[in-house]
């Protein structure tokens, strides 16, 4: 059996990065919600 979590920085950025979030309306909504909440990190 292999570990279920295999960290990969590039894949992480490509799927959850800031630029990816900003690309869609829903993604921008996510960023804004996190801003409103006062998150230290908005996206990976």
PDB file of C-alpha atoms in Angstrom:
ATOM      1  CA  UNK A   1       0.000   0.000   0.000  1.00  0.00           C
ATOM      2  CA  UNK A   2       1.226   3.462  -0.798  1.00  0.00           C
ATOM      3  CA  UNK A   3       0.770   6.582   1.331  1.00  0.00           C
ATOM      4  CA  UNK A   4      -2.404   8.459   0.410  1.00  0.00           C
ATOM      5  CA  UNK A   5      -0.773  11.878   0.515  1.00  0.00           C
ATOM      6  CA  UNK A   6       2.177  12.485  -1.801  1.00  0.00           C
ATOM      7  CA  UNK A   7       3.133  16.159  -1.568  1.00  0.00           C
ATOM      8  CA  UNK A   8       3.924  17.792  -4.891  1.00  0.00           C
ATOM      9  CA  UNK A   9       4.422  21.556  -4.882  1.00  0.00           C
ATOM     10  CA  UNK A  10       3.743  22.067  -8.558  1.00  0.00           C
ATOM     11  CA  UNK A  11       0.487  20.130  -8.565  1.00  0.00           C
ATOM     12  CA  UNK A  12      -0.624  21.956  -5.425  1.00  0.00           C
ATOM     13  CA  UNK A  13      -0.022  25.359  -7.009  1.00  0.00           C
ATOM     14  CA  UNK A  14      -1.716  24.306 -10.221  1.00  0.00           C
ATOM     15  CA  UNK A  15      -4.892  23.237  -8.434  1.00  0.00           C
ATOM     16  CA  UNK A  16      -5.132  25.492  -5.384  1.00  0.00           C
ATOM     17  CA  UNK A  17      -2.864  28.432  -6.196  1.00  0.00           C
ATOM     18  CA  UNK A  18      -3.828  32.096  -6.062  1.00  0.00           C
ATOM     19  CA  UNK A  19      -3.768  32.587  -9.824  1.00  0.00           C
ATOM     20  CA  UNK A  20      -5.982  29.562 -10.371  1.00  0.00           C
ATOM     21  CA  UNK A  21      -8.492  30.917  -7.831  1.00  0.00           C
ATOM     22  CA  UNK A  22      -8.570  34.297  -9.529  1.00  0.00           C
ATOM     23  CA  UNK A  23      -9.369  32.728 -12.898  1.00  0.00           C
ATOM     24  CA  UNK A  24     -13.003  31.934 -12.103  1.00  0.00           C
ATOM     25  CA  UNK A  25     -15.838  33.860 -10.521  1.00  0.00           C
ATOM     26  CA  UNK A  26     -16.269  31.159  -7.857  1.00  0.00           C
ATOM     27  CA  UNK A  27     -12.536  31.208  -7.148  1.00  0.00           C
ATOM     28  CA  UNK A  28     -12.585  34.959  -6.611  1.00  0.00           C
ATOM     29  CA  UNK A  29     -15.498  34.443  -4.257  1.00  0.00           C
ATOM     30  CA  UNK A  30     -13.356  32.008  -2.247  1.00  0.00           C
ATOM     31  CA  UNK A  31     -10.488  34.512  -2.014  1.00  0.00           C
ATOM     32  CA  UNK A  32     -12.845  37.312  -0.952  1.00  0.00           C
ATOM     33  CA  UNK A  33     -14.453  35.120   1.698  1.00  0.00           C
ATOM     34  CA  UNK A  34     -11.025  34.339   3.122  1.00  0.00           C
ATOM     35  CA  UNK A  35     -10.091  38.049   3.034  1.00  0.00           C
ATOM     36  CA  UNK A  36     -13.272  38.913   4.924  1.00  0.00           C
ATOM     37  CA  UNK A  37     -12.514  36.259   7.508  1.00  0.00           C
ATOM     38  CA  UNK A  38      -9.026  37.681   7.928  1.00  0.00           C
ATOM     39  CA  UNK A  39      -7.031  34.645   6.862  1.00  0.00           C
ATOM     40  CA  UNK A  40      -3.277  35.034   6.996  1.00  0.00           C
ATOM     41  CA  UNK A  41      -2.918  32.863   3.886  1.00  0.00           C
ATOM     42  CA  UNK A  42      -5.498  33.398   1.146  1.00  0.00           C
ATOM     43  CA  UNK A  43      -4.267  30.625  -1.120  1.00  0.00           C
ATOM     44  CA  UNK A  44      -1.309  28.247  -1.380  1.00  0.00           C
TER      45      UNK A  44
END
